[in-house]
XYZ file of C-alpha atoms in Angstrom:
394
model
C 0.000 0.000 0.000
C 1.205 3.520 -0.823
C 1.044 5.913 2.135
C 1.711 9.624 2.550
C 5.002 10.465 4.267
C 4.670 11.449 7.934
C 6.155 14.887 7.190
C 3.383 15.605 4.680
C 0.687 14.516 7.131
C 2.192 16.660 9.882
C 2.290 19.650 7.532
C -1.370 19.189 6.591
C -2.330 18.884 10.243
C -0.479 22.118 10.892
C -2.742 23.819 8.395
C -5.767 22.432 10.251
C -6.588 19.882 7.576
C -7.743 16.706 9.247
C -10.198 13.776 8.920
C -12.786 13.970 6.187
C -11.415 17.192 4.740
C -8.020 15.548 4.329
C -9.584 12.575 2.526
C -11.533 14.865 0.201
C -8.407 16.831 -0.682
C -6.380 13.665 -1.343
C -9.170 12.160 -3.481
C -9.455 15.412 -5.440
C -5.689 15.430 -5.949
C -5.811 11.792 -7.181
C -8.558 12.637 -9.658
C -6.631 15.677 -10.895
C -3.492 13.568 -11.375
C -5.522 10.939 -13.267
C -7.047 13.676 -15.451
C -3.624 15.175 -16.158
C -2.208 11.768 -17.100
C -5.164 11.161 -19.436
C -4.732 14.621 -20.983
C -0.997 14.108 -21.524
C -1.671 10.759 -23.132
C -4.360 12.064 -25.488
C -2.743 15.379 -26.388
C 0.900 14.441 -26.256
C 1.726 10.752 -26.549
C -0.994 9.640 -28.993
C -0.318 12.412 -31.574
C 3.377 11.470 -31.495
C 2.510 7.806 -32.073
C 0.233 8.743 -34.974
C 2.972 10.792 -36.638
C 5.432 7.926 -36.339
C 2.858 5.461 -37.729
C 2.145 7.694 -40.749
C 5.830 7.994 -41.586
C 6.546 4.251 -41.543
C 6.205 2.302 -44.783
C 4.870 -0.858 -43.186
C 1.089 -1.320 -43.058
C 0.547 -3.486 -39.994
C 1.182 -0.614 -37.542
C -1.597 1.411 -39.230
C -4.064 -1.273 -38.146
C -2.642 -2.355 -34.778
C -2.189 1.263 -33.657
C -5.425 2.683 -35.034
C -7.595 5.261 -33.262
C -9.761 2.703 -31.473
C -6.793 0.823 -30.008
C -5.072 4.021 -28.877
C -8.314 5.390 -27.414
C -8.896 2.230 -25.355
C -5.269 2.348 -24.208
C -5.830 5.872 -22.907
C -8.905 4.686 -21.015
C -6.622 2.373 -19.017
C -4.353 5.064 -17.611
C -6.787 6.958 -15.262
C -8.124 3.828 -13.466
C -4.587 2.468 -13.013
C -3.471 5.803 -11.486
C -6.541 5.867 -9.237
C -5.979 2.249 -8.192
C -2.361 2.959 -7.234
C -3.073 6.220 -5.363
C -6.390 5.444 -3.622
C -4.657 3.939 -0.527
C -3.295 7.425 0.190
C -6.820 8.638 0.998
C -7.958 5.774 3.259
C -6.642 3.591 5.983
C -5.770 0.000 5.150
C -8.783 -1.334 7.086
C -11.311 1.012 5.503
C -14.256 -0.709 3.830
C -14.628 2.203 1.432
C -11.089 1.547 0.211
C -11.889 -2.125 -0.447
C -15.068 -1.264 -2.378
C -13.424 1.486 -4.429
C -10.441 -0.726 -5.266
C -12.761 -3.543 -6.307
C -14.807 -1.307 -8.646
C -11.607 0.193 -10.039
C -10.286 -3.301 -10.769
C -13.570 -4.211 -12.488
C -13.320 -1.085 -14.650
C -9.712 -1.961 -15.538
C -10.811 -5.467 -16.558
C -13.638 -4.105 -18.735
C -11.352 -1.616 -20.478
C -8.684 -4.308 -20.946
C -11.256 -6.605 -22.589
C -12.289 -3.780 -24.911
C -8.650 -3.084 -25.743
C -7.894 -6.727 -26.558
C -11.049 -7.014 -28.685
C -10.110 -3.866 -30.600
C -6.672 -5.398 -31.268
C -8.390 -8.583 -32.510
C -10.600 -6.474 -34.813
C -7.465 -4.760 -36.114
C -5.885 -8.145 -36.790
C -9.005 -9.162 -38.736
C -8.797 -5.994 -40.868
C -5.085 -6.632 -41.383
C -5.737 -10.218 -42.491
C -8.292 -8.918 -45.017
C -5.498 -6.867 -46.586
C -3.242 -9.891 -46.953
C -3.302 -11.595 -50.358
C -3.022 -15.007 -48.716
C -5.689 -14.483 -46.041
C -8.218 -12.014 -47.468
C -10.249 -14.755 -49.188
C -10.322 -17.042 -46.141
C -13.454 -17.113 -43.943
C -11.622 -16.030 -40.766
C -14.318 -13.820 -39.288
C -15.769 -16.677 -37.240
C -12.342 -17.471 -35.763
C -11.841 -13.853 -34.687
C -15.352 -13.773 -33.244
C -14.537 -16.853 -31.198
C -11.359 -15.210 -29.903
C -13.427 -12.209 -28.817
C -15.888 -14.469 -27.027
C -13.032 -16.194 -25.185
C -11.626 -12.825 -24.089
C -15.073 -11.687 -22.916
C -15.569 -14.995 -21.075
C -12.238 -14.693 -19.268
C -13.037 -11.081 -18.385
C -16.456 -12.100 -17.013
C -14.845 -14.805 -14.860
C -12.337 -12.310 -13.436
C -15.121 -9.803 -12.685
C -17.220 -12.433 -10.886
C -14.177 -13.517 -8.893
C -13.636 -9.892 -7.803
C -17.289 -9.463 -6.809
C -17.350 -12.748 -4.893
C -13.809 -12.322 -3.559
C -12.891 -15.770 -4.854
C -9.900 -17.161 -6.692
C -10.612 -17.193 -10.477
C -9.151 -20.705 -10.705
C -11.977 -21.995 -8.495
C -14.559 -20.533 -10.827
C -12.797 -22.161 -13.762
C -12.885 -25.485 -11.906
C -16.624 -25.083 -11.405
C -17.066 -24.305 -15.092
C -15.128 -27.450 -15.953
C -17.592 -29.486 -13.917
C -20.485 -27.958 -15.856
C -18.772 -28.349 -19.249
C -21.525 -30.652 -20.520
C -24.165 -27.982 -19.874
C -22.007 -25.316 -21.507
C -21.462 -27.497 -24.552
C -25.220 -27.976 -24.848
C -25.907 -24.240 -24.522
C -23.120 -23.202 -26.908
C -23.464 -26.184 -29.244
C -24.091 -24.104 -32.362
C -21.222 -21.754 -31.537
C -18.769 -24.615 -30.990
C -19.891 -26.402 -34.147
C -19.676 -23.122 -36.064
C -16.119 -22.583 -34.855
C -15.031 -26.092 -35.880
C -16.762 -25.751 -39.248
C -15.193 -22.333 -39.811
C -11.733 -23.756 -39.170
C -12.410 -26.602 -41.619
C -13.775 -24.265 -44.284
C -10.699 -22.077 -43.941
C -8.120 -24.884 -43.660
C -9.393 -26.766 -46.719
C -10.231 -23.583 -48.659
C -13.780 -24.813 -49.249
C -15.447 -21.417 -49.135
C -14.482 -17.758 -49.472
C -16.471 -14.521 -49.312
C -17.350 -13.657 -52.913
C -17.749 -17.273 -54.038
C -20.825 -18.305 -56.009
C -22.335 -21.357 -54.331
C -25.456 -23.448 -54.912
C -27.130 -25.378 -52.091
C -30.710 -26.303 -53.108
C -31.447 -27.899 -49.728
C -31.311 -24.458 -48.103
C -32.565 -22.504 -51.130
C -29.182 -20.854 -51.619
C -27.899 -19.921 -55.070
C -25.788 -16.788 -55.144
C -22.741 -14.964 -53.797
C -21.328 -15.533 -50.308
C -21.446 -12.163 -48.558
C -20.139 -13.034 -45.104
C -18.909 -16.025 -43.128
C -19.400 -15.575 -39.380
C -19.249 -17.834 -36.361
C -22.888 -18.936 -36.560
C -24.042 -18.146 -40.106
C -22.940 -18.011 -43.719
C -24.810 -15.215 -45.491
C -25.577 -15.825 -49.185
C -27.169 -13.211 -51.436
C -29.233 -15.046 -54.038
C -29.611 -13.825 -57.602
C -33.087 -12.501 -56.803
C -31.432 -10.306 -54.108
C -32.893 -12.307 -51.234
C -30.597 -13.360 -48.393
C -30.204 -16.974 -47.279
C -28.389 -17.823 -44.037
C -26.804 -21.252 -43.656
C -25.164 -22.730 -40.533
C -21.418 -23.182 -41.208
C -21.480 -26.812 -40.060
C -24.134 -27.547 -42.735
C -21.589 -26.652 -45.417
C -19.191 -29.220 -43.941
C -21.684 -32.008 -43.270
C -23.782 -31.552 -46.443
C -22.836 -31.124 -50.093
C -22.792 -27.773 -51.874
C -21.590 -26.605 -55.273
C -18.903 -23.930 -55.448
C -18.498 -22.204 -58.823
C -15.127 -20.655 -57.960
C -13.272 -23.166 -60.148
C -15.310 -22.030 -63.140
C -14.572 -18.362 -62.431
C -10.848 -19.042 -62.104
C -10.741 -21.148 -65.294
C -10.589 -19.971 -68.887
C -14.303 -20.224 -69.576
C -17.810 -21.242 -68.558
C -19.266 -24.418 -69.980
C -22.326 -24.678 -72.208
C -23.707 -28.194 -72.442
C -27.019 -28.370 -74.266
C -28.680 -30.659 -76.807
C -30.835 -30.402 -79.914
C -33.274 -33.300 -80.424
C -33.254 -34.250 -84.099
C -36.272 -35.955 -85.653
C -34.720 -39.288 -86.690
C -37.131 -39.569 -89.619
C -35.261 -36.690 -91.295
C -31.785 -38.258 -91.075
C -30.789 -39.516 -94.542
C -28.077 -39.580 -97.220
C -27.504 -36.303 -99.040
C -28.581 -35.952 -102.654
C -26.101 -34.980 -105.395
C -27.469 -31.429 -105.492
C -27.135 -31.127 -101.716
C -23.550 -32.418 -101.763
C -22.673 -29.919 -104.477
C -24.246 -27.050 -102.518
C -22.585 -28.130 -99.271
C -19.196 -28.264 -100.987
C -19.710 -24.769 -102.442
C -20.577 -23.471 -98.967
C -17.462 -25.152 -97.562
C -19.469 -27.372 -95.231
C -17.943 -30.560 -96.670
C -14.623 -31.296 -98.378
C -14.388 -31.474 -102.177
C -13.505 -35.177 -101.849
C -16.925 -35.791 -100.256
C -18.722 -34.102 -103.133
C -19.128 -37.369 -105.048
C -19.556 -39.593 -101.992
C -23.083 -40.945 -102.039
C -22.918 -41.958 -98.352
C -22.596 -38.456 -96.907
C -25.279 -38.126 -94.216
C -27.009 -34.801 -93.718
C -26.645 -35.056 -89.909
C -22.888 -35.509 -90.315
C -22.712 -32.331 -92.392
C -24.835 -30.473 -89.856
C -22.522 -31.497 -86.983
C -19.465 -30.341 -88.958
C -21.215 -27.051 -89.652
C -21.965 -26.546 -85.938
C -18.327 -27.105 -84.975
C -17.037 -24.685 -87.623
C -19.644 -22.127 -86.605
C -18.635 -22.332 -82.928
C -14.925 -22.001 -83.695
C -15.566 -18.781 -85.622
C -17.398 -17.100 -82.734
C -15.046 -14.718 -80.851
C -16.959 -15.331 -77.587
C -16.075 -19.061 -77.599
C -12.835 -20.270 -75.992
C -11.466 -22.598 -78.668
C -8.493 -23.572 -76.488
C -10.788 -25.509 -74.175
C -12.893 -28.561 -75.013
C -15.172 -27.984 -78.001
C -17.126 -30.836 -79.525
C -20.439 -31.803 -81.083
C -21.496 -35.353 -80.227
C -24.461 -37.686 -80.547
C -26.023 -39.182 -77.431
C -28.204 -42.225 -76.885
C -31.384 -42.012 -79.037
C -34.466 -41.028 -77.031
C -38.202 -41.290 -77.691
C -38.036 -37.530 -78.425
C -35.367 -38.031 -81.117
C -31.582 -38.196 -81.455
C -29.832 -35.775 -79.059
C -26.989 -33.808 -80.662
C -25.077 -32.228 -77.770
C -23.021 -29.056 -78.019
C -20.177 -28.994 -75.499
C -18.044 -25.821 -75.430
C -16.866 -22.978 -73.174
C -17.524 -19.250 -73.306
C -14.804 -16.692 -72.593
C -17.095 -14.337 -70.690
C -18.263 -16.076 -67.503
C -20.799 -13.474 -66.368
C -24.401 -14.585 -66.325
C -26.016 -12.195 -68.832
C -23.375 -12.491 -71.630
C -23.348 -16.265 -71.045
C -27.106 -16.547 -71.566
C -27.022 -14.214 -74.583
C -24.376 -16.302 -76.337
C -26.235 -19.524 -75.580
C -29.448 -18.072 -77.004
C -27.592 -16.706 -80.079
C -26.057 -20.106 -80.876
C -29.250 -22.127 -80.594
C -31.388 -19.539 -82.356
C -28.976 -19.673 -85.282
C -28.961 -23.483 -85.359
C -32.743 -23.701 -85.171
C -32.984 -21.269 -88.087
C -30.363 -22.995 -90.278
C -31.190 -26.654 -89.625
C -33.734 -26.738 -92.448
C -30.910 -26.141 -94.968
C -29.641 -29.651 -94.185
C -32.996 -31.372 -94.646
C -33.300 -31.960 -90.888
C -36.073 -31.126 -88.459
C -36.153 -30.610 -84.700
C -38.412 -33.001 -82.809
C -41.399 -31.346 -81.192
C -44.282 -33.039 -79.444
C -47.615 -32.571 -81.197
C -49.667 -29.681 -79.848
C -53.430 -29.200 -79.967
C -53.034 -27.175 -83.153
C -51.157 -30.067 -84.826
C -53.938 -32.501 -83.910
C -56.552 -30.079 -85.248
C -54.702 -29.824 -88.563
C -54.504 -33.623 -88.788
C -58.248 -33.890 -88.327
C -58.881 -31.244 -90.956
C -56.624 -33.035 -93.459
C -58.550 -36.248 -92.898
């Protein structure tokens, strides 16, 4: 305990300052000293630190020594000064001293928790600036660290209020671990899932994911301790528990975005009754158009579907929006009751949704318009109008 020197006390007594008046004067002096220390810190030390931080070329000090961290650091100085000087105003056995010291300690703990949490927030902002860490879902991990700091601070505060050793409270919490795990089940599972998502690079903010089970199909906006926020294409927001992304299956389109193109895989159903050998006039016309080689001009076994498939491939390779360096093919699939599927398999250079859909529509509109030149027809189920025409013809 800090005590006033006997000479000082004797001098104050000589001036007639005793008892309560002496305590009031000492308390006022302590508060003035605490105010002066706070003023010096805010007006003198912090501006100097800010100037030094601005002049350095490194970035991490801009985040770790930001305004919030420095402000919380200043909040620590007055209570520490008061805690150290309060014994000067009271006797060692005074109950008021015990109460004031206890509340001062509680305030110091609260400010310390705020300071540590502000440092953790600064570390999160710093990690978002890092090329290696900015795409990792680390927000949940930092949230868990904040919760641990708050929990430790709460335990220390309760130990001060109850005048108990904090280790005893921790022992009691260990005995009730099962209850705590039940209460904080989602938080614990979210933390474990967040670590897995980050460690295996399964999900990043900005990824396009599809998870029909939860009605999610859009861009990941935020990954927190308890939720993954997805903005769907219709601008609605879907929240998914992080552990659901680990335990269930979801589709991440990041690989497509990072690749050279976006795949189009779509079929035309050809009416098999229209597949036949080309006539001599057709072969001549196809050769003039460059759709078949001159050597095939006199080949009586050239099939119109074969020519059509060659035409499709040449047409796709001429489109500037198609990535010809990736897989590009036109193939026939297993015949179906609706006809013979001719599948187009190629990749677009532009991976955005609207240009992708426009190119897909452009390609199939063109093919539907030109298919008649090859003597082929697209299969289409009879409609009511077709049945009416059949009856009229009969």
